[in-house]
Short mmCIF file of C-alpha atoms and ligand atoms in Angstrom, two decimals:
data_model
loop_
_atom_site.label_atom_id
_atom_site.label_comp_id
_atom_site.label_asym_id
_atom_site.label_seq_id
_atom_site.Cartn_x
_atom_site.Cartn_y
_atom_site.Cartn_z
CA MET A 1 -13.28 9.80 28.74
CA ASN A 2 -12.05 6.63 27.05
CA LYS A 3 -11.09 7.04 23.41
CA THR A 4 -12.73 4.86 20.78
CA LEU A 5 -10.65 2.52 18.62
CA GLU A 6 -11.22 4.82 15.64
CA GLN A 7 -9.88 7.80 17.58
CA LEU A 8 -6.83 5.86 18.69
CA GLU A 9 -6.17 4.66 15.14
CA LYS A 10 -6.52 8.17 13.76
CA GLU A 11 -4.13 9.63 16.32
CA PHE A 12 -1.69 6.83 15.58
CA GLN A 13 -1.81 7.45 11.81
CA ASP A 14 -1.47 11.22 12.36
CA ARG A 15 1.71 10.63 14.34
CA ILE A 16 3.11 8.41 11.58
CA ASP A 17 2.16 10.96 8.91
CA ALA A 18 3.87 13.69 10.92
CA GLY A 19 7.06 11.60 10.86
CA GLU A 20 7.06 10.81 14.59
CA ASN A 21 8.50 7.55 15.90
CA ILE A 22 6.28 5.07 17.69
CA GLU A 23 7.81 3.82 20.94
CA ALA A 24 7.22 0.56 22.83
CA LYS A 25 4.87 2.07 25.40
CA ASN A 26 2.74 3.99 22.88
CA TRP A 27 -0.62 2.70 21.76
CA MET A 28 -0.39 0.87 18.43
CA PRO A 29 -2.81 -1.21 16.34
CA GLU A 30 -2.42 -4.94 16.97
CA LYS A 31 -1.58 -5.49 13.30
CA TYR A 32 1.27 -2.93 13.49
CA ARG A 33 2.68 -4.81 16.50
CA LYS A 34 2.37 -8.20 14.77
CA THR A 35 3.86 -6.92 11.51
CA HIS A 36 6.86 -5.65 13.41
CA ILE A 37 7.33 -8.85 15.36
CA ARG A 38 7.23 -10.73 12.04
CA GLN A 39 9.64 -8.48 10.20
CA ILE A 40 12.10 -7.78 13.04
CA SER A 41 12.27 -11.45 14.02
CA GLN A 42 12.73 -12.60 10.41
CA HIS A 43 15.48 -10.04 10.17
CA ALA A 44 17.10 -11.23 13.44
CA HIS A 45 16.91 -14.86 12.32
CA SER A 46 18.55 -13.88 9.02
CA GLU A 47 21.50 -12.35 10.85
CA ILE A 48 21.91 -15.47 13.00
CA VAL A 49 21.48 -18.03 10.20
CA GLY A 50 23.64 -15.77 8.00
CA MET A 51 26.59 -16.58 10.24
CA LEU A 52 26.57 -20.19 9.01
CA PRO A 53 27.62 -19.83 5.34
CA GLU A 54 30.45 -17.48 6.34
CA GLY A 55 31.43 -19.44 9.45
CA ASN A 56 32.07 -22.30 7.03
CA TRP A 57 35.21 -20.45 5.85
CA VAL A 58 36.65 -19.13 9.13
CA SER A 59 38.99 -22.11 9.53
CA ARG A 60 39.94 -22.06 5.83
CA ALA A 61 40.51 -18.35 5.20
CA PRO A 62 43.64 -17.96 3.04
CA SER A 63 45.65 -15.83 5.54
CA LEU A 64 45.66 -14.79 9.19
CA ARG A 65 44.53 -11.29 8.21
CA ARG A 66 41.56 -12.63 6.23
CA LYS A 67 40.69 -14.97 9.07
CA VAL A 68 40.65 -12.18 11.68
CA ALA A 69 38.46 -9.97 9.47
CA LEU A 70 36.01 -12.77 8.71
CA LEU A 71 35.79 -13.79 12.35
CA ALA A 72 35.03 -10.18 13.32
CA LYS A 73 32.37 -9.96 10.62
CA VAL A 74 30.65 -13.15 11.75
CA GLN A 75 30.67 -11.85 15.33
CA ASP A 76 29.13 -8.58 14.13
CA GLU A 77 26.24 -10.56 12.59
CA ALA A 78 25.63 -12.23 15.98
CA GLY A 79 25.51 -8.76 17.54
CA HIS A 80 23.01 -7.59 14.91
CA GLY A 81 20.81 -10.58 15.70
CA LEU A 82 20.92 -9.70 19.40
CA TYR A 83 19.99 -6.02 18.91
CA LEU A 84 17.11 -7.13 16.72
CA TYR A 85 15.84 -9.79 19.14
CA SER A 86 15.90 -7.10 21.84
CA ALA A 87 13.90 -4.75 19.59
CA ALA A 88 11.35 -7.53 18.94
CA GLU A 89 11.08 -8.24 22.69
CA THR A 90 9.90 -4.65 23.28
CA LEU A 91 6.72 -5.69 21.43
CA GLY A 92 5.85 -8.33 24.01
CA ILE A 93 7.31 -11.56 22.64
CA SER A 94 9.97 -13.53 24.52
CA ARG A 95 13.36 -14.57 23.18
CA ASP A 96 12.46 -18.23 23.84
CA GLU A 97 9.35 -17.93 21.66
CA LEU A 98 11.37 -16.32 18.90
CA PHE A 99 13.96 -19.09 18.95
CA GLU A 100 11.26 -21.74 19.05
CA GLN A 101 9.76 -20.24 15.87
CA LEU A 102 13.14 -20.32 14.14
CA ASN A 103 14.16 -23.80 15.30
CA SER A 104 10.81 -25.40 14.45
CA GLY A 105 10.94 -23.96 10.91
CA LYS A 106 7.82 -21.81 11.50
CA ALA A 107 9.65 -18.51 11.10
CA LYS A 108 11.18 -17.32 7.87
CA TYR A 109 14.70 -15.98 7.41
CA SER A 110 16.26 -14.54 4.27
CA SER A 111 16.27 -16.92 1.29
CA ILE A 112 19.88 -15.98 0.52
CA PHE A 113 21.31 -17.98 3.41
CA ASN A 114 20.07 -21.25 1.96
CA TYR A 115 22.78 -21.19 -0.70
CA PRO A 116 26.16 -22.83 -0.09
CA THR A 117 29.55 -21.07 0.11
CA LEU A 118 31.59 -23.35 -2.14
CA SER A 119 34.83 -21.38 -2.48
CA TRP A 120 36.74 -18.57 -0.77
CA ALA A 121 35.54 -16.26 -3.54
CA ASP A 122 32.01 -16.80 -2.22
CA ILE A 123 33.02 -14.98 0.97
CA GLY A 124 33.91 -12.00 -1.23
CA ALA A 125 30.57 -12.30 -3.06
CA VAL A 126 28.59 -12.55 0.19
CA GLY A 127 30.20 -9.36 1.52
CA TRP A 128 29.97 -7.45 -1.74
CA LEU A 129 26.52 -8.55 -2.92
CA VAL A 130 24.65 -9.87 0.12
CA ASP A 131 25.79 -7.17 2.54
CA GLY A 132 25.48 -4.68 -0.31
CA ALA A 133 21.82 -5.65 -0.80
CA ALA A 134 21.22 -5.76 2.96
CA ILE A 135 22.52 -2.18 3.38
CA ILE A 136 20.26 -0.76 0.70
CA ASN A 137 17.28 -2.24 2.49
CA GLN A 138 18.55 -1.32 5.95
CA VAL A 139 19.44 2.31 5.25
CA MET A 140 15.75 2.71 4.46
CA LEU A 141 14.92 0.99 7.76
CA THR A 142 16.93 3.52 9.81
CA ARG A 143 13.90 5.77 9.18
CA THR A 144 11.29 3.12 9.88
CA SER A 145 8.47 4.30 12.16
CA TYR A 146 9.12 2.00 15.14
CA GLY A 147 11.78 3.66 17.30
CA PRO A 148 13.61 0.59 18.73
CA TYR A 149 13.91 -0.97 15.24
CA ALA A 150 15.07 2.29 13.62
CA ARG A 151 17.73 2.85 16.28
CA ALA A 152 19.05 -0.73 16.01
CA MET A 153 19.34 -0.17 12.26
CA VAL A 154 21.55 2.91 12.59
CA ARG A 155 24.20 0.92 14.38
CA ILE A 156 23.82 -2.14 12.17
CA CYS A 157 24.22 -0.10 8.98
CA LYS A 158 27.56 1.29 10.11
CA GLU A 159 28.90 -2.24 10.49
CA GLU A 160 27.26 -3.55 7.31
CA SER A 161 28.97 -0.93 5.17
CA PHE A 162 32.33 -2.11 6.50
CA HIS A 163 31.27 -5.69 5.65
CA GLN A 164 30.40 -4.70 2.11
CA ARG A 165 33.80 -3.11 1.66
CA GLN A 166 35.70 -6.13 2.95
CA GLY A 167 33.73 -8.36 0.54
CA TYR A 168 34.40 -6.06 -2.38
CA GLU A 169 38.08 -5.96 -1.51
CA ILE A 170 38.29 -9.78 -1.42
CA THR A 171 36.61 -9.93 -4.84
CA MET A 172 38.87 -7.19 -6.20
CA LYS A 173 42.03 -9.04 -5.11
CA LEU A 174 40.78 -12.17 -6.90
CA ALA A 175 39.64 -10.26 -9.99
CA GLN A 176 43.09 -8.66 -10.26
CA GLY A 177 44.90 -11.94 -9.54
CA THR A 178 45.76 -14.92 -11.71
CA GLU A 179 43.44 -16.21 -14.43
CA VAL A 180 42.24 -18.96 -12.08
CA GLN A 181 41.51 -16.44 -9.30
CA LYS A 182 39.59 -14.22 -11.70
CA GLN A 183 37.60 -17.28 -12.76
CA MET A 184 36.77 -18.01 -9.11
CA ALA A 185 35.44 -14.45 -8.65
CA GLN A 186 33.37 -14.73 -11.85
CA ASP A 187 31.96 -18.10 -10.80
CA SER A 188 30.86 -16.66 -7.44
CA LEU A 189 29.23 -13.68 -9.13
CA ASN A 190 27.40 -16.07 -11.46
CA ARG A 191 25.98 -18.06 -8.54
CA TRP A 192 25.20 -15.20 -6.12
CA TRP A 193 23.82 -12.54 -8.47
CA TRP A 194 20.26 -13.80 -8.91
CA PRO A 195 19.76 -14.97 -5.29
CA SER A 196 20.97 -11.48 -4.18
CA LEU A 197 18.24 -9.85 -6.28
CA MET A 198 15.70 -12.15 -4.61
CA MET A 199 16.67 -10.84 -1.16
CA PHE A 200 14.45 -7.79 -1.76
CA GLY A 201 11.38 -10.02 -1.78
CA PRO A 202 8.70 -10.72 -4.38
CA ARG A 203 7.70 -8.26 -7.12
CA ASP A 204 5.59 -5.38 -5.82
CA GLU A 205 2.39 -6.82 -7.28
CA GLU A 206 2.99 -10.07 -5.37
CA SER A 207 4.11 -8.48 -2.10
CA THR A 208 1.38 -9.04 0.46
CA HIS A 209 2.67 -6.64 3.11
CA THR A 210 4.00 -3.65 1.16
CA GLU A 211 0.83 -1.57 0.98
CA LEU A 212 0.17 -1.49 4.72
CA SER A 213 3.87 -1.31 5.57
CA MET A 214 4.18 1.80 3.37
CA LYS A 215 1.13 3.39 5.00
CA TRP A 216 2.71 2.82 8.41
CA LYS A 217 6.17 3.88 7.17
CA ILE A 218 7.64 0.54 8.18
CA LYS A 219 8.85 0.42 4.59
CA ARG A 220 9.56 3.67 2.76
CA LYS A 221 10.47 2.08 -0.55
CA SER A 222 8.97 -0.94 -2.29
CA ASN A 223 10.77 -4.23 -2.99
CA ASP A 224 11.16 -3.39 -6.70
CA GLU A 225 12.45 0.13 -6.03
CA LEU A 226 15.16 -1.20 -3.71
CA ARG A 227 16.07 -4.02 -6.09
CA GLN A 228 16.53 -1.49 -8.92
CA GLN A 229 18.66 0.71 -6.66
CA PHE A 230 20.90 -2.29 -5.90
CA ILE A 231 21.29 -3.18 -9.58
CA ASP A 232 22.08 0.42 -10.57
CA GLN A 233 24.69 0.63 -7.83
CA THR A 234 26.30 -2.79 -8.37
CA VAL A 235 26.66 -2.98 -12.16
CA PRO A 236 29.38 -0.26 -12.32
CA GLN A 237 31.18 -2.00 -9.44
CA ALA A 238 31.28 -5.25 -11.45
CA GLU A 239 32.48 -3.34 -14.52
CA PHE A 240 35.28 -1.79 -12.49
CA LEU A 241 36.38 -5.31 -11.47
CA GLY A 242 36.25 -6.55 -15.08
CA LEU A 243 33.59 -9.12 -14.14
CA THR A 244 30.42 -9.89 -16.09
CA ILE A 245 26.97 -9.85 -14.51
CA PRO A 246 25.26 -13.10 -15.60
CA ASP A 247 22.29 -11.42 -17.28
CA LYS A 248 22.22 -11.11 -21.06
CA ASP A 249 19.31 -8.64 -20.86
CA LEU A 250 21.15 -6.19 -18.60
CA LYS A 251 21.32 -2.85 -20.38
CA TRP A 252 21.42 0.83 -19.43
CA ASN A 253 18.12 2.49 -20.27
CA GLU A 254 18.78 6.17 -20.96
CA GLU A 255 15.11 7.09 -20.85
CA ARG A 256 14.41 5.47 -17.47
CA GLY A 257 17.78 6.41 -16.03
CA HIS A 258 18.12 2.83 -14.76
CA TYR A 259 19.44 -0.54 -15.89
CA ASP A 260 16.91 -2.88 -17.49
CA PHE A 261 17.41 -6.46 -16.37
CA GLY A 262 16.25 -9.97 -17.27
CA PRO A 263 13.49 -12.01 -15.62
CA ILE A 264 14.05 -13.31 -12.08
CA ASP A 265 13.26 -16.98 -11.51
CA TRP A 266 10.42 -16.56 -8.98
CA ASP A 267 9.79 -20.31 -8.87
CA GLU A 268 13.28 -20.73 -7.49
CA PHE A 269 12.64 -17.96 -4.94
CA TRP A 270 9.40 -19.46 -3.60
CA ASN A 271 10.91 -22.92 -3.58
CA VAL A 272 13.73 -21.69 -1.33
CA VAL A 273 11.31 -19.70 0.87
CA LYS A 274 9.18 -22.82 1.32
CA GLY A 275 12.15 -24.76 2.68
CA ASN A 276 13.40 -26.59 -0.40
CA GLY A 277 16.56 -24.62 -1.21
CA PRO A 278 20.01 -26.22 -1.42
CA CYS A 279 20.82 -25.71 2.30
CA ASN A 280 17.51 -25.14 4.16
CA LYS A 281 17.66 -28.45 6.04
CA GLU A 282 21.36 -28.09 6.84
CA ARG A 283 20.79 -24.56 8.24
CA LEU A 284 17.91 -25.60 10.50
CA ASN A 285 19.80 -28.66 11.72
CA ALA A 286 22.79 -26.47 12.59
CA ARG A 287 20.58 -24.01 14.52
CA ASN A 288 18.85 -26.82 16.43
CA LYS A 289 22.17 -28.45 17.28
CA ALA A 290 23.54 -25.12 18.57
CA TRP A 291 20.37 -24.63 20.66
CA ASP A 292 20.57 -28.11 22.20
CA GLU A 293 24.29 -27.92 22.87
CA GLY A 294 23.87 -24.47 24.45
CA GLN A 295 21.29 -25.71 26.96
CA TRP A 296 23.86 -26.14 29.77
CA VAL A 297 25.23 -22.63 29.14
CA ARG A 298 21.76 -21.09 29.45
CA GLU A 299 21.12 -23.10 32.63
CA ALA A 300 24.48 -22.09 34.14
CA ALA A 301 23.85 -18.41 33.31
CA MET A 302 20.39 -18.56 34.92
CA ALA A 303 21.78 -20.30 38.04
CA HIS A 304 24.50 -17.65 38.32
CA ALA A 305 21.94 -14.83 37.95
CA GLU A 306 19.75 -16.43 40.65
CA LYS A 307 22.75 -16.74 42.99
CA LYS A 308 23.66 -13.07 42.46
CA LYS A 309 20.08 -11.96 43.05
CA PHE A 310 19.90 -14.01 46.27
CA LYS A 311 23.21 -12.54 47.51
CA SER A 312 22.11 -8.94 46.90
CA LEU A 313 18.74 -9.64 48.58
CA LYS A 314 20.57 -11.06 51.63
CA LYS A 315 22.76 -7.96 51.78
CA ALA A 316 19.71 -5.69 51.65
CA ILE A 317 18.01 -7.41 54.63
N1 LIG B 401 13.50 -14.53 1.95
O1 LIG B 401 5.05 -8.94 1.35
P1 LIG B 401 6.51 -9.18 1.26
C1 LIG B 401 21.54 -9.66 6.02
C2 LIG B 401 8.55 -13.34 2.47
S1 LIG B 401 20.01 -9.36 6.66
C3 LIG B 401 12.54 -15.19 2.64
O2 LIG B 401 7.26 -8.39 0.26
P2 LIG B 401 7.78 -7.76 3.45
C4 LIG B 401 22.73 -9.37 6.88
C5 LIG B 401 7.99 -12.33 3.46
O3 LIG B 401 8.54 -12.54 4.74
C6 LIG B 401 18.90 -9.92 5.38
N2 LIG B 401 11.25 -14.75 2.70
O4 LIG B 401 7.15 -9.03 2.73
C7 LIG B 401 23.77 -10.36 6.63
C8 LIG B 401 6.52 -12.63 3.38
O5 LIG B 401 6.22 -13.84 4.07
P3 LIG B 401 5.31 -13.86 5.46
C9 LIG B 401 17.52 -9.89 5.85
C10 LIG B 401 10.98 -13.58 2.07
O6 LIG B 401 8.13 -8.16 4.83
C11 LIG B 401 24.59 -10.28 5.54
C12 LIG B 401 6.33 -12.96 1.90
O7 LIG B 401 7.60 -13.36 1.42
N3 LIG B 401 17.02 -8.55 5.84
O8 LIG B 401 21.59 -10.08 4.93
C13 LIG B 401 11.94 -12.85 1.37
O9 LIG B 401 6.91 -6.57 3.28
C14 LIG B 401 25.60 -11.22 5.33
C15 LIG B 401 5.79 -11.78 1.11
O10 LIG B 401 6.78 -10.73 0.98
C16 LIG B 401 15.83 -8.26 6.38
O11 LIG B 401 15.15 -9.11 6.90
C17 LIG B 401 13.26 -13.36 1.32
N4 LIG B 401 14.25 -12.76 0.65
O12 LIG B 401 9.12 -7.45 2.62
C18 LIG B 401 23.97 -11.38 7.56
C19 LIG B 401 15.41 -6.80 6.31
N5 LIG B 401 11.37 -11.75 0.84
O13 LIG B 401 6.10 -13.13 6.49
C20 LIG B 401 24.99 -12.33 7.36
C21 LIG B 401 14.08 -6.57 6.94
C22 LIG B 401 10.06 -11.79 1.21
O14 LIG B 401 4.03 -13.17 5.14
C23 LIG B 401 25.80 -12.24 6.24
N6 LIG B 401 13.01 -7.10 6.17
N7 LIG B 401 9.84 -12.90 1.93
O15 LIG B 401 5.15 -15.31 5.78
C24 LIG B 401 12.40 -6.44 5.14
O16 LIG B 401 12.77 -5.34 4.78
C25 LIG B 401 11.20 -7.09 4.50
O17 LIG B 401 10.72 -8.07 5.39
C26 LIG B 401 11.49 -7.72 3.11
C27 LIG B 401 10.19 -8.39 2.61
C28 LIG B 401 11.89 -6.63 2.12
C29 LIG B 401 12.58 -8.78 3.18
#
């Protein structure tokens, strides 16, 4: 006997509540599928667009060693994007559609990558703060309810924690260097601190997706909880470096067992999300240029695959 929609939905929620993973071939509510396509693809796009601000410094890294490490990190981000696009494809959307959404500006990617990397110290700040924030969010996602996404996250987190360390080490070298180098590190922290806090998304009361995403265990912690966790973890790291977090309201709250912090500029956040940040246009132009210039590579790869398929068919006859 065919099950009703209510029965299917109940069984689905029971599986989630029991802590089971949902796999690609399992029944799922349409909204669960769409929410995952949205989140996983935004995440994939963030990894791919995130290569641009760092790529900006590959040719200008201060030593061969720094250059090799940065190049490897940027390549890792490409790999993360590819795992995530593959995870999104298991939900019935094609890679071409996903790229079309990114290139046309329809799809979102993380606000953080619309800020410029003005100095070498920014590469330290991106690793320390941006990867640091990304890990906090992504460790939670290793236990997300959709199997392909959760498994991609396990691998990604291992690499992200290495990225965070290399960023912190760059910042530490500068902070322990000359007065000018220390100033560079401080300037980067000043510019990247608030945008890093915005990476976790709007305040809980303004977050449209959190409630349902918590019910479905897509998210296991809210935007504000993760943001607080990042602040509590990062403030002692800045203190160790002798750098000052640019927030005059930042203060340890003994009662709460957390740092209190000043107001986030949500107008700035929404402005960047809507496409008006310092580098939004530059980022989209770069992605479109890469897509157009890669056309012949995609065509050559397809022609080669066709040729191989034809050869193996001929052999089989
Ligand atoms: N930027 O209801 P919520 C990285 C949008 S990876 C832009 O709270 P949700 C690695 C949100 O999409 C960094 N838009 O949404 C790396 C929604 O709009 P929609 C990326 C944002 O999904 C490091 C609306 O606001 N990580 O850094 C942002 O429940 C270094 C309402 O928001 C991920 O994507 C934002 N910051 O929670 C690479 C992790 N925040 O879709 C290179 C996976 C929110 O309705 C170098 N994603 N919005 O039009 C998530 O965990 C979640 O999607 C959140 C947002 C937490 C980002």
